[in-house]
Short mmCIF file of C-alpha atoms and ligand atoms in Angstrom, two decimals:
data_model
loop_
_atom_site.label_atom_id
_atom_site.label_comp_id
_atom_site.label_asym_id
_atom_site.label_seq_id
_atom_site.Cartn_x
_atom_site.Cartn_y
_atom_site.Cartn_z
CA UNK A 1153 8.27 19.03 5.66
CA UNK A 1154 8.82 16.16 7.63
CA UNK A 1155 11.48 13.36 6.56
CA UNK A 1156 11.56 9.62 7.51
CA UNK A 1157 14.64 7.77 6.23
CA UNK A 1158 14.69 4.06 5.74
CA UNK A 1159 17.58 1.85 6.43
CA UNK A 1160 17.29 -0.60 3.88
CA UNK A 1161 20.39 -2.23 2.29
CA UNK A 1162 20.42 1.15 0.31
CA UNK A 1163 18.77 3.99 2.57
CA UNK A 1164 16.15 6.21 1.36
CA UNK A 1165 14.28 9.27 2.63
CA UNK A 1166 10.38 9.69 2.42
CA UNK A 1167 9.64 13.57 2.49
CA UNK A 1168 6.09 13.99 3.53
CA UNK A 1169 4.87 17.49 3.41
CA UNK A 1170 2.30 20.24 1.47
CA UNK A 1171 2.90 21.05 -1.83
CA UNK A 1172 6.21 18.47 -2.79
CA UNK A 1173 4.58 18.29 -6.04
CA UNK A 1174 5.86 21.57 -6.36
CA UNK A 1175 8.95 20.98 -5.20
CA UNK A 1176 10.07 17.01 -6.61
CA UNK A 1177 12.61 19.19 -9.25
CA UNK A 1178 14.62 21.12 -6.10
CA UNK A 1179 14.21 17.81 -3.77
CA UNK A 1180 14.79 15.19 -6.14
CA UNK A 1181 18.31 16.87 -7.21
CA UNK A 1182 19.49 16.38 -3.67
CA UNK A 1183 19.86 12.32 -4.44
CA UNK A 1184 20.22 12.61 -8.06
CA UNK A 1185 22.18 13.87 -10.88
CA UNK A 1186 20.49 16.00 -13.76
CA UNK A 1187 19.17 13.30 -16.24
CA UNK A 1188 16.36 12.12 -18.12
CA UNK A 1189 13.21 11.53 -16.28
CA UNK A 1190 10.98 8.92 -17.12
CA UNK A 1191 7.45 10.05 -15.66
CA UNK A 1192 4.79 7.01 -15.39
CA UNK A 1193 1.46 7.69 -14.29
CA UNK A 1194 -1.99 7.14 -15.06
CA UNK A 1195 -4.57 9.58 -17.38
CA UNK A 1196 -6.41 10.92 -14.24
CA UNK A 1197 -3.43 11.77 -11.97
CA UNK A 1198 -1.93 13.14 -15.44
CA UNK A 1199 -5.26 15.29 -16.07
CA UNK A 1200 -4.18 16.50 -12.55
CA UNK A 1201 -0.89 16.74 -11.67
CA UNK A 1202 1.28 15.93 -14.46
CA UNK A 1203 2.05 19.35 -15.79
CA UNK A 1204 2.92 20.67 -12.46
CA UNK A 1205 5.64 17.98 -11.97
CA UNK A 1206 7.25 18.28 -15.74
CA UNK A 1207 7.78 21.88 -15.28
CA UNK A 1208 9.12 21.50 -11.23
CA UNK A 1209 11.32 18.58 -12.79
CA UNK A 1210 12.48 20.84 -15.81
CA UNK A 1211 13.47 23.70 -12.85
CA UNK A 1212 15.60 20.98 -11.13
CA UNK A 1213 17.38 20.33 -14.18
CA UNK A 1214 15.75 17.10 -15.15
CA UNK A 1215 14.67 16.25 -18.70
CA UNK A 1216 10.94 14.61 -18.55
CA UNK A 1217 9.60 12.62 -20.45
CA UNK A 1218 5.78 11.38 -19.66
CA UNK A 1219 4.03 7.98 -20.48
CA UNK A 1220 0.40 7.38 -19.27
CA UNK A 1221 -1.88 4.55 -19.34
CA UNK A 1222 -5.80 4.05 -18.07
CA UNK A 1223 -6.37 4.20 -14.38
CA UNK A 1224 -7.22 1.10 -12.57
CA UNK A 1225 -6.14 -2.00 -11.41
CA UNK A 1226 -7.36 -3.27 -14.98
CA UNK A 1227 -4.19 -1.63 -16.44
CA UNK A 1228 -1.85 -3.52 -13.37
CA UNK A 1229 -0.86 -6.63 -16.06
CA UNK A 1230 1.99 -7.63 -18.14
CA UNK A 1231 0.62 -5.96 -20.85
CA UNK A 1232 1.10 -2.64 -19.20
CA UNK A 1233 4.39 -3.30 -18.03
CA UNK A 1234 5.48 -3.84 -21.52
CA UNK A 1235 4.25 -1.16 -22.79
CA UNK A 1236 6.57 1.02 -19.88
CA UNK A 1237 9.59 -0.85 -20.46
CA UNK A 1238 8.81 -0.54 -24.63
CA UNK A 1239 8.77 3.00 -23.75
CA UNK A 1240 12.03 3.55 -21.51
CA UNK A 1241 13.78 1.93 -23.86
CA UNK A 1242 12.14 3.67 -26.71
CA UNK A 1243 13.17 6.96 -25.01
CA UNK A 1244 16.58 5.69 -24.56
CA UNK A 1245 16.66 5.75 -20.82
CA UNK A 1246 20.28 3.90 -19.86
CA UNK A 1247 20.67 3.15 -15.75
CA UNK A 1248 21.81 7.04 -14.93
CA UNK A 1249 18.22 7.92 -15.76
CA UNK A 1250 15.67 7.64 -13.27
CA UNK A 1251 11.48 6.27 -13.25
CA UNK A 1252 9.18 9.04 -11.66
CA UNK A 1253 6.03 6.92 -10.19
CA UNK A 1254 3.19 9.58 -9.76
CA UNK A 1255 -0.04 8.23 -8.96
CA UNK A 1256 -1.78 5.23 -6.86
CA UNK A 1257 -0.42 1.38 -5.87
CA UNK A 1258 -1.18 0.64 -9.42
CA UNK A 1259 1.19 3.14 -11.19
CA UNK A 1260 3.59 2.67 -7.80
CA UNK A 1261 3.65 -0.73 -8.29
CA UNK A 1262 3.31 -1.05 -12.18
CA UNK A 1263 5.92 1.36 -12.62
CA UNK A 1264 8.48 -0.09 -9.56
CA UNK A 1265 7.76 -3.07 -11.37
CA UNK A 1266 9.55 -1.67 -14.65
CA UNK A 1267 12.17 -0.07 -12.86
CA UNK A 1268 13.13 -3.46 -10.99
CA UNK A 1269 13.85 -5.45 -14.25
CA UNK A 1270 14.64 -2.46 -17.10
CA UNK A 1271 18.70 -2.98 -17.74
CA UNK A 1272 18.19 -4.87 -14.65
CA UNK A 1273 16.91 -1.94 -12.49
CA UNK A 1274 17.34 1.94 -13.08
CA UNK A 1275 16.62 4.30 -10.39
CA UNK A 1276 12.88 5.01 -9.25
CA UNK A 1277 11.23 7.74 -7.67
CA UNK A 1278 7.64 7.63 -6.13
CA UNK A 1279 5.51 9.72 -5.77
CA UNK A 1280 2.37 8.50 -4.44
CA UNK A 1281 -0.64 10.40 -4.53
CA UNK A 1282 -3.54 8.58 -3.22
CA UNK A 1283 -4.01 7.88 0.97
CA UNK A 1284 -3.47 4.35 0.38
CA UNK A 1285 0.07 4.49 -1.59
CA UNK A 1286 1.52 7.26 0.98
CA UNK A 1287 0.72 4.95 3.34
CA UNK A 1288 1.66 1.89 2.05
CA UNK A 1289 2.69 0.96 -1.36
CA UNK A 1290 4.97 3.60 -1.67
CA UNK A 1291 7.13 2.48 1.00
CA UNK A 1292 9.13 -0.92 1.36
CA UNK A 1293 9.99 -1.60 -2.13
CA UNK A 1294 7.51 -4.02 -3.02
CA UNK A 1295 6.26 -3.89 -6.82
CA UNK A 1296 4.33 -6.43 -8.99
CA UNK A 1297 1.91 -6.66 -11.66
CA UNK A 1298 -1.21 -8.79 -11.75
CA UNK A 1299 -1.63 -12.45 -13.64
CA UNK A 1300 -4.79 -13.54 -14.80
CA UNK A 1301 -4.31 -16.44 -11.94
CA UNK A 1302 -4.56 -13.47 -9.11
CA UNK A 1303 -3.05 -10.61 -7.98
CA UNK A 1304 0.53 -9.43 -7.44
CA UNK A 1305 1.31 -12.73 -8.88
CA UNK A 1306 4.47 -11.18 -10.78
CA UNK A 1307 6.58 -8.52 -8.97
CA UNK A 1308 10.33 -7.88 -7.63
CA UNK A 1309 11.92 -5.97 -4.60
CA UNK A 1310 12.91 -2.37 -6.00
CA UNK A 1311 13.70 0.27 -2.72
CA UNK A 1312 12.91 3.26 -4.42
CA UNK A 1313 15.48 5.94 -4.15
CA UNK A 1314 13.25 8.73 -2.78
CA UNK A 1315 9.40 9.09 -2.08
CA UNK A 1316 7.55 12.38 -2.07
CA UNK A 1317 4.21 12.18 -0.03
CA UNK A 1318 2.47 15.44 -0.94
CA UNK A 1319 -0.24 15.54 1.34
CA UNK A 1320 -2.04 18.59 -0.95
CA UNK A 1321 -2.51 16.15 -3.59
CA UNK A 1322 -5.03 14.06 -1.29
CA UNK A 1323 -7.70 16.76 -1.72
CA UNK A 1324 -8.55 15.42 -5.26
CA UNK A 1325 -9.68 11.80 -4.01
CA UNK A 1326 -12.72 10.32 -4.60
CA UNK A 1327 -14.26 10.42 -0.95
CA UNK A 1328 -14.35 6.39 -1.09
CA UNK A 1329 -10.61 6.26 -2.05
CA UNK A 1330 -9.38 8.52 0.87
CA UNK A 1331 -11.56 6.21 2.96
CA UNK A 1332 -9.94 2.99 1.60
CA UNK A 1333 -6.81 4.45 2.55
CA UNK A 1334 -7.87 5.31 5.86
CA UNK A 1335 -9.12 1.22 6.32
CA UNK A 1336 -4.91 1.09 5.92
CA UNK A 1337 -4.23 3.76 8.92
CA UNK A 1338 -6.70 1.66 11.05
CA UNK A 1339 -5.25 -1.00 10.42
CA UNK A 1340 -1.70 0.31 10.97
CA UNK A 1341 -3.13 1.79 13.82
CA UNK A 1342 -4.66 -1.72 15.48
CA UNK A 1343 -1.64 -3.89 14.60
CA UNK A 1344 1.14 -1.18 16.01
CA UNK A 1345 0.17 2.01 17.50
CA UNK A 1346 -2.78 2.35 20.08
CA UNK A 1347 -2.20 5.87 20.43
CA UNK A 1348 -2.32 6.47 16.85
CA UNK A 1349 -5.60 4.07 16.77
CA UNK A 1350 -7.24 6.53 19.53
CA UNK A 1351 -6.34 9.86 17.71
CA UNK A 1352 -7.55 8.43 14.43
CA UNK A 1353 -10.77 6.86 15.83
CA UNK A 1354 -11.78 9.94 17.70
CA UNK A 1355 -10.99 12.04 14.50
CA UNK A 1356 -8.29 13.99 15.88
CA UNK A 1357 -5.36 13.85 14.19
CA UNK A 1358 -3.69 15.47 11.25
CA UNK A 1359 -2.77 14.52 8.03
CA UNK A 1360 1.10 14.92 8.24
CA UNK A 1361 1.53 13.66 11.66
CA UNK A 1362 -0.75 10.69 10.74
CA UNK A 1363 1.18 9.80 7.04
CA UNK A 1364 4.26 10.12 9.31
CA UNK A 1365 3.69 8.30 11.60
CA UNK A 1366 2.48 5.20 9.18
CA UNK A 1367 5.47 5.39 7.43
CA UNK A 1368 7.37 5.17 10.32
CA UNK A 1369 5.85 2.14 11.37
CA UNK A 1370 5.95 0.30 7.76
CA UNK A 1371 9.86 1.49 7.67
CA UNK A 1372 10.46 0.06 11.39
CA UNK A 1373 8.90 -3.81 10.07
CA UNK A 1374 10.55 -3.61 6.66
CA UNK A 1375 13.78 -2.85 8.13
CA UNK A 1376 13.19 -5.69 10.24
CA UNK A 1377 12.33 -7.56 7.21
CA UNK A 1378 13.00 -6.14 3.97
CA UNK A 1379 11.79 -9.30 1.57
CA UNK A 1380 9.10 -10.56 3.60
CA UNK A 1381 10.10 -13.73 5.35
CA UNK A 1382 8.80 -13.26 8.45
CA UNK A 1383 7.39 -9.91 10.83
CA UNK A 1384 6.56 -8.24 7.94
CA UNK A 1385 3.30 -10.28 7.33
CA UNK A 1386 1.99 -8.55 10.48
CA UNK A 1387 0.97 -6.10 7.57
CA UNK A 1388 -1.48 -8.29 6.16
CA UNK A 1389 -4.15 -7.77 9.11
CA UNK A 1390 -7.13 -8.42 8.01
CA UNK A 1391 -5.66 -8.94 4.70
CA UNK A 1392 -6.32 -12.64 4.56
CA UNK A 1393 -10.36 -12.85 4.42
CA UNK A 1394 -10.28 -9.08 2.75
CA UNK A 1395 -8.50 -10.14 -0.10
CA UNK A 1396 -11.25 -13.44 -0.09
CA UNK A 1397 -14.24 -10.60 0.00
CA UNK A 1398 -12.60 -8.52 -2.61
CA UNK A 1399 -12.51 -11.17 -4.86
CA UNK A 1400 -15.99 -12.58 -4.46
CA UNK A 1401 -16.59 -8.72 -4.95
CA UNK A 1402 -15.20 -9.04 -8.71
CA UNK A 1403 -13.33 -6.07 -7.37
CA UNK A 1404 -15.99 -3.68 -7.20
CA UNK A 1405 -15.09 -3.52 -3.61
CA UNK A 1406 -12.10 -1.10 -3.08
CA UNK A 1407 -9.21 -3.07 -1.04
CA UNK A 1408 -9.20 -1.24 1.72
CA UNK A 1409 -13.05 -1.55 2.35
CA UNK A 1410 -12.65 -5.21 2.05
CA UNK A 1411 -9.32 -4.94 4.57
CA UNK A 1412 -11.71 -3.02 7.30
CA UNK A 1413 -14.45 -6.04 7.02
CA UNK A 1414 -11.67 -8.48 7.21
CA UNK A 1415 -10.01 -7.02 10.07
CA UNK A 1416 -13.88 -6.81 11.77
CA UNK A 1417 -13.88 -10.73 11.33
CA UNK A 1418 -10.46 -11.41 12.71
CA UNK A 1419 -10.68 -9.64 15.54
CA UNK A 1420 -14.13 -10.98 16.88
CA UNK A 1421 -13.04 -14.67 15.70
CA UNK A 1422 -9.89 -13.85 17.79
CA UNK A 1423 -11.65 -12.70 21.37
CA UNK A 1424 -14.35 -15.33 20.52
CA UNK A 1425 -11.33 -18.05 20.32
CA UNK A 1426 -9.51 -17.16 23.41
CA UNK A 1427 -6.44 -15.82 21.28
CA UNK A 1428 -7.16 -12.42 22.15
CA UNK A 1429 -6.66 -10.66 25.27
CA UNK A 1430 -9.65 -7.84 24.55
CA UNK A 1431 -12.22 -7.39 21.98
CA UNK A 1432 -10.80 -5.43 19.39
CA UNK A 1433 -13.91 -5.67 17.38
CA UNK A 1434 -15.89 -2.68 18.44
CA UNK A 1435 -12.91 0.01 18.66
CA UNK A 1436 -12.44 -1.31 15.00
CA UNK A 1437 -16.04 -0.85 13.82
CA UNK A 1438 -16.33 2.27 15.58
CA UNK A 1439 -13.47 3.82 13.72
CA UNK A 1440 -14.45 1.92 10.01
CA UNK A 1441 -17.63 3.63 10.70
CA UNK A 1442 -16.02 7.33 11.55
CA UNK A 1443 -14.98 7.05 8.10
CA UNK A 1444 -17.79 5.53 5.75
CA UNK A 1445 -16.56 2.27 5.68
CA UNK A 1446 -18.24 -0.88 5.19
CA UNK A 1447 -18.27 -3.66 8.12
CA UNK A 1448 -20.11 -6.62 7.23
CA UNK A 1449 -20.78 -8.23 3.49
CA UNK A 1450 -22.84 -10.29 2.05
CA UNK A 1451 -21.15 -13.50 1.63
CA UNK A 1452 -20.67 -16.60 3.61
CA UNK A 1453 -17.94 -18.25 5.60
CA UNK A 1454 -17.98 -20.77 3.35
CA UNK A 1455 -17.50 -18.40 0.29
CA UNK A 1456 -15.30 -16.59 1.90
CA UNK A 1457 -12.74 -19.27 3.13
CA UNK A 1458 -12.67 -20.52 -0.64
CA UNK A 1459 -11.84 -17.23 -1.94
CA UNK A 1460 -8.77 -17.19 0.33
CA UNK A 1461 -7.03 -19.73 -0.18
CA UNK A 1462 -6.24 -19.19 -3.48
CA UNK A 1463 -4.07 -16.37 -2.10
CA UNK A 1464 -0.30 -17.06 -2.63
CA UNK A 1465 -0.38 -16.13 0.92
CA UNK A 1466 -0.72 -19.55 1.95
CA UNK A 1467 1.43 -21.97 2.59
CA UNK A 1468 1.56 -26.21 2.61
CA UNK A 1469 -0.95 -27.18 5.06
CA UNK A 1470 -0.99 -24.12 7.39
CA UNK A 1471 -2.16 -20.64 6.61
CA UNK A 1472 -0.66 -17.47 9.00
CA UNK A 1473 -3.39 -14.89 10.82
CA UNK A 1474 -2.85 -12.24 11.90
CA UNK A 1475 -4.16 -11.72 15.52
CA UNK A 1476 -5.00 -8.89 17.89
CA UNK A 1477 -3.56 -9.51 21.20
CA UNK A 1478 -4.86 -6.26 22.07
CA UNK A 1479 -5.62 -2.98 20.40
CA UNK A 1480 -2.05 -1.95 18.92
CA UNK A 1481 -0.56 -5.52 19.30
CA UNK A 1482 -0.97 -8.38 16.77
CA UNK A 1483 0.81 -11.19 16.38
CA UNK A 1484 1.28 -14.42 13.53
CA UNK A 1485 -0.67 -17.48 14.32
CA UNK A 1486 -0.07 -20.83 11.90
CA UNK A 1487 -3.71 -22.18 11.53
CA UNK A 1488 -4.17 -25.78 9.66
CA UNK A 1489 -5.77 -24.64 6.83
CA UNK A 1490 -8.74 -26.78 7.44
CA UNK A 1491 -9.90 -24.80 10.39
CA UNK A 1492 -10.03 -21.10 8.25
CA UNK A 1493 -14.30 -21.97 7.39
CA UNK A 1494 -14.36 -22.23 11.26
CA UNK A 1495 -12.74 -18.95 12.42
CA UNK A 1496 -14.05 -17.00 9.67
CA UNK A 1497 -17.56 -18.36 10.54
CA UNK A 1498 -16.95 -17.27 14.23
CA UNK A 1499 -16.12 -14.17 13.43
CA UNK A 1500 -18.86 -13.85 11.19
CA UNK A 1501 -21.75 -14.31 13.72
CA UNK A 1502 -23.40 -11.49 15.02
N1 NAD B 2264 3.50 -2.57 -3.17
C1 NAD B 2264 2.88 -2.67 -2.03
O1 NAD B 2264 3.48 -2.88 -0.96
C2 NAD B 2264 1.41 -2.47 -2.00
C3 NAD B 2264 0.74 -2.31 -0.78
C4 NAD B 2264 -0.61 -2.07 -0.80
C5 NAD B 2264 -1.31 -2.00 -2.01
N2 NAD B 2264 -0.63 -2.18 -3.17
C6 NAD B 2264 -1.32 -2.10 -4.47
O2 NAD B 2264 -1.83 -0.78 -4.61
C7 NAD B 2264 -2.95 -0.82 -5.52
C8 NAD B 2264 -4.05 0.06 -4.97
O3 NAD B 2264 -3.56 1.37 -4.87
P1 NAD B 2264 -4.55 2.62 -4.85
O4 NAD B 2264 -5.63 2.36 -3.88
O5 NAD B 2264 -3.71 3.81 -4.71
O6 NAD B 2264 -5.25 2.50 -6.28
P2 NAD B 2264 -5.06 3.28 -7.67
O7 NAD B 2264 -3.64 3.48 -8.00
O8 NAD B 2264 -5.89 2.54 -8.64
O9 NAD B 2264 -5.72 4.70 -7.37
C9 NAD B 2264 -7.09 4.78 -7.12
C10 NAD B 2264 -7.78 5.77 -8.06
O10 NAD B 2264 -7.46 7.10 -7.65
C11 NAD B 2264 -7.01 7.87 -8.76
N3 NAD B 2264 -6.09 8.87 -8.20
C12 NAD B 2264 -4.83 8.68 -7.76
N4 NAD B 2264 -4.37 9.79 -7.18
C13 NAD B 2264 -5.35 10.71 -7.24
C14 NAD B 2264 -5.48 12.03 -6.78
N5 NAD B 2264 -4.50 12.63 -6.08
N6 NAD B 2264 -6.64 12.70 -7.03
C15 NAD B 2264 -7.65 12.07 -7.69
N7 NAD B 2264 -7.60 10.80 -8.13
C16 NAD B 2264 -6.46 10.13 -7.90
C17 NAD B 2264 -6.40 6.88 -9.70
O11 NAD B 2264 -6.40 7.35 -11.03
C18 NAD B 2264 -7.32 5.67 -9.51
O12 NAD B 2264 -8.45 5.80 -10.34
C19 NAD B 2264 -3.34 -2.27 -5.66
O13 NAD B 2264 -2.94 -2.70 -6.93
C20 NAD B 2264 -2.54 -2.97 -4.58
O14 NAD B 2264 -2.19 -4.29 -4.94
C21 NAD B 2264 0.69 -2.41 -3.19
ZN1 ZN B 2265 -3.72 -3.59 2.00
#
C-alpha cells in the first residue's frame, strides 16, 4: 500500500493500494473512533461493493448504516442531497459519527457535499472507486451538487479525513469510464509531469504508481491552494472548452472525453498563437488515442465559445486558459473574453 498525506489545514492520508475495500474497517480505525457509519453510495457500486465494506466496517468496530440513490450525474442535485442529510439525521448521526463516500465524483461529491453542511460538518471518508474520482475528486476537498443553472453550482470545501483508493475496484468499469479517467491522467500528465505523460502515452506504467503519482501532484497544487484562488486552476486544462462540448453534448459525452478534445484545442490554439514553446497537440492526441478517446467533435467554434461562458469559471471581462508552455508545463493566461471564438476557432482548424 502506498500512502500520500496531504497538508491541508487538517492533514489527511490517501492510502492507495489492492484490495482497501477489504481493509477500510482495520484502516479507517487508525483516524477514527468506533462509531456509527453513515455509508452513501450509489445502486451500482452498492450491487458491487457495498456488502464487502459493511462487513470490513463491522470488523473494525464501526456500526454501518447504508443509503443509496440512482447512479448518475442526474442524481448530483439538491434533491439528492436532501434526501442524505434527511437520512443522517434520520439515523441519528451526531458529529462523532462519520460519512463513508463509496462510489464515483457524483456520490464523492454528493455525499462531501452532505458532510460539509450536516451539524455544520461531520467527518467524511472517501472512498472513490472509479479512475476519475481516485484521481481527482476524491482528493482536495472540493464537493458540490448541481443547479438546474449548471453544474457544481452549489458546493463547500470539506477535506475529507481519509481516502481509500482501491485500485481492485477499477476492474468493474465500464471500458469508456476507465478511459474518461485516463483523459484526467493525461491531462495531469501534460500540465505537471512529462515523465509521467511519456510512461502513460507509451502504455507503460502501472496502476498504483500512476494513481500515486496523480495524487501527489493534485495534493502538491491544493496545498498550494486549498480554496481555489489562484494555481489551483492549472487543473482545469482543457477544462474550459470541454465543459462547453459537454454541454452542447446534453451530457451524453462523459467529462473526461470532452476534457481530452478540449485539451486537443488548447494546445494547437496555443503553438498556433505563439504562447507555446512546442506543439503539445500531437503527444496529446497520440496518447487520447492509446486509450479510445475521442479528439475532435462535431460542433463549431462558435457553439462552442457560447457554451463556455456560461461556466462560473469566468470572470468580469477576462476568462483564464490554461496553456502548455511545453509538454508537462502549463501556465494561466487572462484572455478578454471577446477573443475565446478566436482561439477556440484556431485550435479548431485542421
Ligand atoms: N470534487 C472535485 O474536485 C471533482 C473533480 C472532478 C470531477 N468531479 C465530479 O465528479 C463527477 C464525475 O465522476 P465519475 O466520472 O466518477 O462519475 P460517476 O460517479 O457518475 O461514476 C461513473 C459511473 O460508474 C459507476 N461506477 C462507479 N464505480 C464503479 C466501479 N468500481 N465499477 C463499476 N461501475 C462503477 C457509477 O455507478 C456511474 O454509473 C462529476 O459530477 C464531476 O463534476 C468533482
Ligand atoms: Zn475534470
Amino acid at each position: 500500500m502506498r500512502t500520500v498525506s496531504v497538508p491541508t489545514a487538517r492533514p489527511y492520508d490517501v492510502h492507495i493500494g489492492e484490495g482497501l475495500l477489504a481493509r477500510a474497517g482495520e484502516l479507517c480505525s487508525a483516524v477514527l473512533r468506533p462509531c456509527k457509519a453513515a455509508i452513501i453510495t450509489d445502486d451500482t457500486v452498492a450491487g458491487l461493493y457495498l456488502q464487502a465494506i459493511e462487513d470490513s466496517l463491522r470488523r473494525g468496530g464501526y456500526t454501518p448504516v447504508a443509503f443509496q440513490f440512482a447512479h448518475g450525474e442526474r442524481s448530483k442535485n439538491i434533491g439528492t442531497l436532501e434526501a442524505i442529510l434527511e437520512f443522517l439525521a434520520g439515523q441519528q448521526l451526531t458529529r462523532s459519527d462519520v460519512v463513508v463516500a463509496l462510489g464515483g465524483g457524483v456520490v464523492g461529491d454528493a455525499a462531501g457535499f452532505a458532510a460539509a453542511v450536516y451539524l455544520r460538518g461531520i467527518k467524511l471518508i472517501q472512498i472513490p472507486t472509479t479512475l476519475l474520482a481516485q484521481v481527482d475528486s476524491s482528493v482536495g476537498g472540493k464537493t458540490a451538487v448541481d443547479l438546474r443553472a449548471g453544474k457544481n453550482l452549489a458546493g463547500a470545501f470539506c477535506q475529507p479525513d481519509l481516502v481509500l483508493c482501491d485500485i481492485a475496484a477499477l476492474r468493474t468499469l465500464e471500458p469508456a469510464q476507465f478511459s474518461a479517467g485516463m483523459a484526467e491522467v493525461i491531462k495531469d500528465a501534460a500540465i505537471f509531469d512529462r515523465a509521467l505523460f511519456d510512461s502513460v502515452s507509451g502504455g507503460r506504467h502501472d496502476l498504483i504508481s500512476t494513481v500515486e503519482r496523480c495524487v501527489q501532484l493534485k495534493r502538491d497544487v491544493v496545498a498550494r491552494d486549498e480554496f481555489d484562488r489562484g494555481e489551483r486552476q492549472l487543473l482545469n486544462f482543457g477544462h474550459t472548452a470541454g465543459h462547453g462540448i459537454e454541454r452542447l453534448s446534453g451530457y451524453t459525452m462523459l467529462h473526461g472525453e470532452a476534457v481530452g478534445v478540449g485539451m486537443v484545442i488548447c494546445a494547437r490554439a496555443s503553438y498556433r498563437l505563439g504562447l507555446s514553446k512546442e506543439d503539445c497537440a500531437p503527444p496529446i492526441l497520440a496518447a487520447l488515442r492509446r486509450y479510445g478517446l475521442p479528439t475532435g467533435c462535431g460542433y463549431t467554434a462558435a457553439e462552442i465559445a457560447g457554451a463556455c461562458l456560461t461556466d462560473k469559471k469566468r470572470r468580469g471581462g477576462t476568462i483564464t486558459l490554461v496553456i502548455p508552455e511545453r509538454l508537462g508545463h502549463c501556465v494561466l493566461r487572462d484572455f478578454p473574453v471577446a477573443d475565446l471564438e478566436n482561439f477556440i476557432a484556431e485550435g479548431m482548424r485542421e
